Short mmCIF file of C-alpha atoms in Angstrom, two decimals:
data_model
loop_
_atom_site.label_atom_id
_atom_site.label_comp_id
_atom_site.label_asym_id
_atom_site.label_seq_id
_atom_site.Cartn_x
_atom_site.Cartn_y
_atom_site.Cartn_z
CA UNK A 4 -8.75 -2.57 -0.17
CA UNK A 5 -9.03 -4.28 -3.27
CA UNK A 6 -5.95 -6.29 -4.90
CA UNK A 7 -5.03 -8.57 -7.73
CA UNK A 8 -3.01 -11.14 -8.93
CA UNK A 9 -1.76 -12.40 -12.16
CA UNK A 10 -1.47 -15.82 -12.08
CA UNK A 11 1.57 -15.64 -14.75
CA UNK A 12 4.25 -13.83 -15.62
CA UNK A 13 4.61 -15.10 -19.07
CA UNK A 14 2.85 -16.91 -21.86
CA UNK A 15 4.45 -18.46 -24.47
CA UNK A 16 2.02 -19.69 -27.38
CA UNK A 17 1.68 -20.13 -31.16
CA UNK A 18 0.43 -18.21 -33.90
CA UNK A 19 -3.42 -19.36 -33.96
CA UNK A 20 -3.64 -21.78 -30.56
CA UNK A 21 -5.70 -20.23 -28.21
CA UNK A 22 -4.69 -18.42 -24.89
CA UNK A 23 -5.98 -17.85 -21.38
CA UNK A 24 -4.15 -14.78 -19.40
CA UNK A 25 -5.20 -15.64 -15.47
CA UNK A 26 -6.43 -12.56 -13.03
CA UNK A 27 -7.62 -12.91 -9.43
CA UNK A 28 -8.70 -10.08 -7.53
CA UNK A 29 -9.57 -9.75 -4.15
CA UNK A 30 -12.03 -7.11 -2.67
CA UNK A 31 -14.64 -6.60 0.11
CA UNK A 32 -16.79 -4.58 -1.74
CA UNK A 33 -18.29 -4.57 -5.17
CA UNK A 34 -15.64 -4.78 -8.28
CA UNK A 35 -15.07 -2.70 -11.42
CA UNK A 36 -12.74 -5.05 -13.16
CA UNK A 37 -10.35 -4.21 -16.62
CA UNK A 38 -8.33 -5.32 -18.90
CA UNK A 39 -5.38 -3.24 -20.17
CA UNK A 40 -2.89 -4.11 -22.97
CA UNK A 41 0.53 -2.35 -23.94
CA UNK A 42 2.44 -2.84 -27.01
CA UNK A 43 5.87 -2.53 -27.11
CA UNK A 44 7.29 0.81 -26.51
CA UNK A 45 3.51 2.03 -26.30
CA UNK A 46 1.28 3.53 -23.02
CA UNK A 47 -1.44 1.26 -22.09
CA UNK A 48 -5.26 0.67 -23.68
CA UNK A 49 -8.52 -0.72 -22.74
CA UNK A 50 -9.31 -3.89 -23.93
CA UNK A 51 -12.40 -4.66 -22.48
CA UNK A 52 -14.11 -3.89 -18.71
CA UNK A 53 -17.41 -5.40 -16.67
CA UNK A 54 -19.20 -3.36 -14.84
CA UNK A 55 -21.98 -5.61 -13.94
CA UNK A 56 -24.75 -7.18 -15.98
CA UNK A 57 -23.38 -10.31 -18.18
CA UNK A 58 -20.12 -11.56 -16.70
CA UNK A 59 -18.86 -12.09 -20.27
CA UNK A 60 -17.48 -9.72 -22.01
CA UNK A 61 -16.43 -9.32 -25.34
CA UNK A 62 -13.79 -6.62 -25.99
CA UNK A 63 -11.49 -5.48 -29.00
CA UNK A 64 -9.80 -7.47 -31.14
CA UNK A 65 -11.71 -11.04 -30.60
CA UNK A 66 -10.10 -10.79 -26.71
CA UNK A 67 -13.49 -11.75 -24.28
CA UNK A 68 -12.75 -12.74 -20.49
CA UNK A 69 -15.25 -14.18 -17.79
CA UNK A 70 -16.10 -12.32 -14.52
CA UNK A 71 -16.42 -14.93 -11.67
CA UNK A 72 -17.61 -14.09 -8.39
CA UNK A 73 -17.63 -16.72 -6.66
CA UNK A 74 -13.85 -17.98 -8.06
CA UNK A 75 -13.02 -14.19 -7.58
CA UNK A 76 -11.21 -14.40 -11.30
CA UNK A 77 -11.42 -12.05 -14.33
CA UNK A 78 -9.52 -14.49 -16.62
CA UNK A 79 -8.78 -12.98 -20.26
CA UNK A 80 -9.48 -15.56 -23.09
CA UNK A 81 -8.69 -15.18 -27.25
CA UNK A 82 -9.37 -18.63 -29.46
CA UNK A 83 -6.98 -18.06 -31.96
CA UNK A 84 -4.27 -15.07 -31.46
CA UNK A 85 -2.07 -13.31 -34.08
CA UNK A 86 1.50 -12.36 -34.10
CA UNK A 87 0.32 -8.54 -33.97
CA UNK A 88 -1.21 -10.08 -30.67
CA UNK A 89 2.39 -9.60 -29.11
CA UNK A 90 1.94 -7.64 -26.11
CA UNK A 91 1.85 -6.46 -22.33
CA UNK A 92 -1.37 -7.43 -20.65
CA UNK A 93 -2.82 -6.20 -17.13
CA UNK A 94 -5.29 -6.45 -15.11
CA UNK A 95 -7.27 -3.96 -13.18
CA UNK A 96 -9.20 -3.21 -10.75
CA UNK A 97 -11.37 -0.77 -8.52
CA UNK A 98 -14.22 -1.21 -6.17
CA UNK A 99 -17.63 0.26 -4.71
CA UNK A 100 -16.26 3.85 -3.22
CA UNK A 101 -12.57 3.28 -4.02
CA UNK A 102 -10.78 6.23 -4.99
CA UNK A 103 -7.81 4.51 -7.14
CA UNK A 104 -7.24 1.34 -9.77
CA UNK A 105 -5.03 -1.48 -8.56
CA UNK A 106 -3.23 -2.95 -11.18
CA UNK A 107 -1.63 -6.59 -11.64
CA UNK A 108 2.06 -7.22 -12.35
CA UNK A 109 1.36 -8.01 -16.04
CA UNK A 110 1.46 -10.98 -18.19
CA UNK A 111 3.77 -11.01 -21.14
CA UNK A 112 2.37 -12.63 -24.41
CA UNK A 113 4.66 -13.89 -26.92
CA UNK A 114 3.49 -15.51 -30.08
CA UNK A 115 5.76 -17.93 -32.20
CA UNK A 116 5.03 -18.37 -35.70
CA UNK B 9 -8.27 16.40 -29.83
CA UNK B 10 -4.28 15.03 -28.86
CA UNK B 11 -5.69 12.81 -25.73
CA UNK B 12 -3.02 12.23 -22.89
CA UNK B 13 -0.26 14.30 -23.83
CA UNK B 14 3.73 13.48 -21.64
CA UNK B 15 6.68 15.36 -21.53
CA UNK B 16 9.61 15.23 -21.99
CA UNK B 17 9.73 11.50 -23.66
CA UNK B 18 13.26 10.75 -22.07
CA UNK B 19 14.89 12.30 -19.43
CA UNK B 20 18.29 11.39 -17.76
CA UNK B 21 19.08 13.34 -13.95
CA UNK B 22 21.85 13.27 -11.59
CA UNK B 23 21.38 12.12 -7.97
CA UNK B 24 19.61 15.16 -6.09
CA UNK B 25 18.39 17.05 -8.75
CA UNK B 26 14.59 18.11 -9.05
CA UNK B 27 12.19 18.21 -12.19
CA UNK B 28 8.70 18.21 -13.04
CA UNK B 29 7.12 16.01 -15.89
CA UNK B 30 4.24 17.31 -17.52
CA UNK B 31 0.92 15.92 -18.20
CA UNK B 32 -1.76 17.31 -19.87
CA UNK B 33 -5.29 16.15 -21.32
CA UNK B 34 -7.82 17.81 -23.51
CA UNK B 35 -11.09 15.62 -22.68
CA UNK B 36 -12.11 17.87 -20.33
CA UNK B 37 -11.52 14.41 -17.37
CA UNK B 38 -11.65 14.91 -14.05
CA UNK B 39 -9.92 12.06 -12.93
CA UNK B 40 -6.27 11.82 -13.51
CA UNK B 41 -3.49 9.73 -12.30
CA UNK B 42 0.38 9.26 -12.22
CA UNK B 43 1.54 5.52 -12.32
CA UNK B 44 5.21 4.19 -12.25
CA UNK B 45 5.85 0.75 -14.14
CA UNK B 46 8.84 -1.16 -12.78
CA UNK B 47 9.70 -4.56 -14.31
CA UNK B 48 7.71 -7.42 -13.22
CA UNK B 49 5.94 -4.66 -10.71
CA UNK B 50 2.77 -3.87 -12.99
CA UNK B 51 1.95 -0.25 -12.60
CA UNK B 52 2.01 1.30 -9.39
CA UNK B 53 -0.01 4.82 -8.34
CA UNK B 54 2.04 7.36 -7.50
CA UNK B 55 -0.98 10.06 -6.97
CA UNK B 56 -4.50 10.87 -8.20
CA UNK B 57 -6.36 13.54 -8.87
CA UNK B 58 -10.39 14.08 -8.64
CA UNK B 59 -10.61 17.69 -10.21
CA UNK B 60 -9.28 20.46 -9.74
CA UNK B 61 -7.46 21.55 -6.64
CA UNK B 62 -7.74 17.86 -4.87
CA UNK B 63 -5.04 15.54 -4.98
CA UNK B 64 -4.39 12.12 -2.85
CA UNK B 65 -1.78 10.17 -2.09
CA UNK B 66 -1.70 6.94 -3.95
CA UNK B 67 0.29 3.53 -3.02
CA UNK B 68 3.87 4.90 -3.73
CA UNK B 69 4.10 8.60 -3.01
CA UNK B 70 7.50 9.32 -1.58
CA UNK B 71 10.04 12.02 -3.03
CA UNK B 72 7.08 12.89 -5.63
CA UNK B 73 4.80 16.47 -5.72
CA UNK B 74 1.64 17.19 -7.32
CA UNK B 75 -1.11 19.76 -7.75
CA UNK B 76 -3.93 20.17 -9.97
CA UNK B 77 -4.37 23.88 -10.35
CA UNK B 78 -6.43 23.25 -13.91
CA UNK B 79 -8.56 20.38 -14.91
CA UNK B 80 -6.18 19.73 -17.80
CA UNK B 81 -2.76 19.55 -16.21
CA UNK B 82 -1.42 17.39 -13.30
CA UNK B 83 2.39 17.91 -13.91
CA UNK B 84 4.23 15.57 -11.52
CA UNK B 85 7.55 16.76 -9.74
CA UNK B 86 10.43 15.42 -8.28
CA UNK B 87 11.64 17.03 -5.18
CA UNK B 88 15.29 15.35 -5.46
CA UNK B 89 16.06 12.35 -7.87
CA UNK B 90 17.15 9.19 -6.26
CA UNK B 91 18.39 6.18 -8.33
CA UNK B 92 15.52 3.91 -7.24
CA UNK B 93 12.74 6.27 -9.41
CA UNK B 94 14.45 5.24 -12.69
CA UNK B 95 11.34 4.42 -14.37
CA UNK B 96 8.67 4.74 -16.69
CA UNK B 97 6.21 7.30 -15.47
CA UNK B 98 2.59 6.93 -16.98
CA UNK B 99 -0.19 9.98 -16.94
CA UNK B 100 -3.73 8.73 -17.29
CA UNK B 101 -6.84 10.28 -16.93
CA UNK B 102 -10.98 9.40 -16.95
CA UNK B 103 -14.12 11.09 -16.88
CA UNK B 104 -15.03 9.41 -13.63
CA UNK B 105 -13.06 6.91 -11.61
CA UNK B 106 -15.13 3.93 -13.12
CA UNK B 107 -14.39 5.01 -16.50
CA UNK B 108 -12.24 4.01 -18.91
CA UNK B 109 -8.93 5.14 -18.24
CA UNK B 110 -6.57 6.80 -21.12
CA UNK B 111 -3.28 6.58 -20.72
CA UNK B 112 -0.45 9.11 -22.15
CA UNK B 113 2.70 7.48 -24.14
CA UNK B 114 4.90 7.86 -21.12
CA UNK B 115 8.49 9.27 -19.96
CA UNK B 116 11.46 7.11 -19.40
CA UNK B 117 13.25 8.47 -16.59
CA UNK B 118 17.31 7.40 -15.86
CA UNK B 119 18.33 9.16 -12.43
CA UNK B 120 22.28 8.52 -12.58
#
């Protein structure tokens, strides 16, 4: 069974600093990992994924996160964020021959101008 | 081509009554899904769908119904509303299970 872990519930930052949103999964088989965001009042949308191949990946709107096997992390990174940046983010995953995606608890991001 | 489509957006029950919210997608996905989202909980799986005419349970399937009798519907039902499934209710669905899921803008449920 595959699980994960946000390593914070909220992130307080300001307009332009860069941010780090912390993931940690934990699976016996091969991971699928994700990135979800949701806007206020909004459903949820992919920001970025891995797969395999390169374990860094560059989504939408200048978000890119890290896959690490061996820290078993999927940490989220932007180097300068925006007030439109304001947002819901999760983390997801699925394995090798899972049936369902197991989502984190979120990580609120609030930017202050 | 409308995506993820929910209804209704809002919804407000009495204790012990039943009602289905509807979910429907026109991307032709096999793969669909009905999350809750609780504060501080993340999203949770209620139950999933592989095509049409399989369904599984997912992590938190108590006092919920589905079916998939199409591939573009997966309406989810409530068999008799308690307080504790006030919640947001998310449809999603994806080509495959690796895929990119799409989400639908949700119903907010208040069970009185």
């Amino acid at each position: 069974a595959q699980s994960v872990t946000q390593l914070d519930s909220q992130v307080p930052v300001f307009e332009e600093a860069p941010v780090e949103l912390r993931c940690n999964y934990s699976s016996s088989v091969s991971v699928y990992l994700f990135w979800y965001v949701q806007y206020p009042n909004q459903g949820l949308q992919l920001l970025l994924k891995y797969l395999s191949g390169s374990t860094l990946v560059k989504g939408i709107n200048g978000f890119e996160a890290e896959f690490n096997k061996s820290q078993t992390s999927f940490h989220l990174r932007k180097p300068s964020v925006h007030i439109s940046d304001t947002a819901e983010y999760f983390c997801a995953v699925t394995g090798q021959g899972a049936q369902k995606l197991v989502f984190g608890q979120g990580t609120r991001l609030t930017i202050n101008p | 081509n409308a995506g993820v489509t929910q209804t209704p957006k809002f919804q407000v029950l009495k204790t012990g009554q039943s009602m289905t919210l509807q979910c429907a997608q026109d991307m032709n996905h096999e793969y669909m899904s009905w999350y809750r989202q609780d504060p501080g909980m993340g999203l949770r799986l209620i139950h999933y769908s592989v095509g049409a005419g399989i369904t599984d349970q997912g992590e938190v399937p108590n006092g919920y119904n589905v079916s998939r009798s199409t591939t573009e519907d997966f309406p989810l039902r409530l068999l008799s509303a308690a307080p504790s499934q006030t919640s947001v209710y998310f449809c999603a669905s994806s080509p495959r299970r690796r895929e990119t899921q799409y989400f639908g803008p949700g119903t907010r449920l208040l069970v009185l």
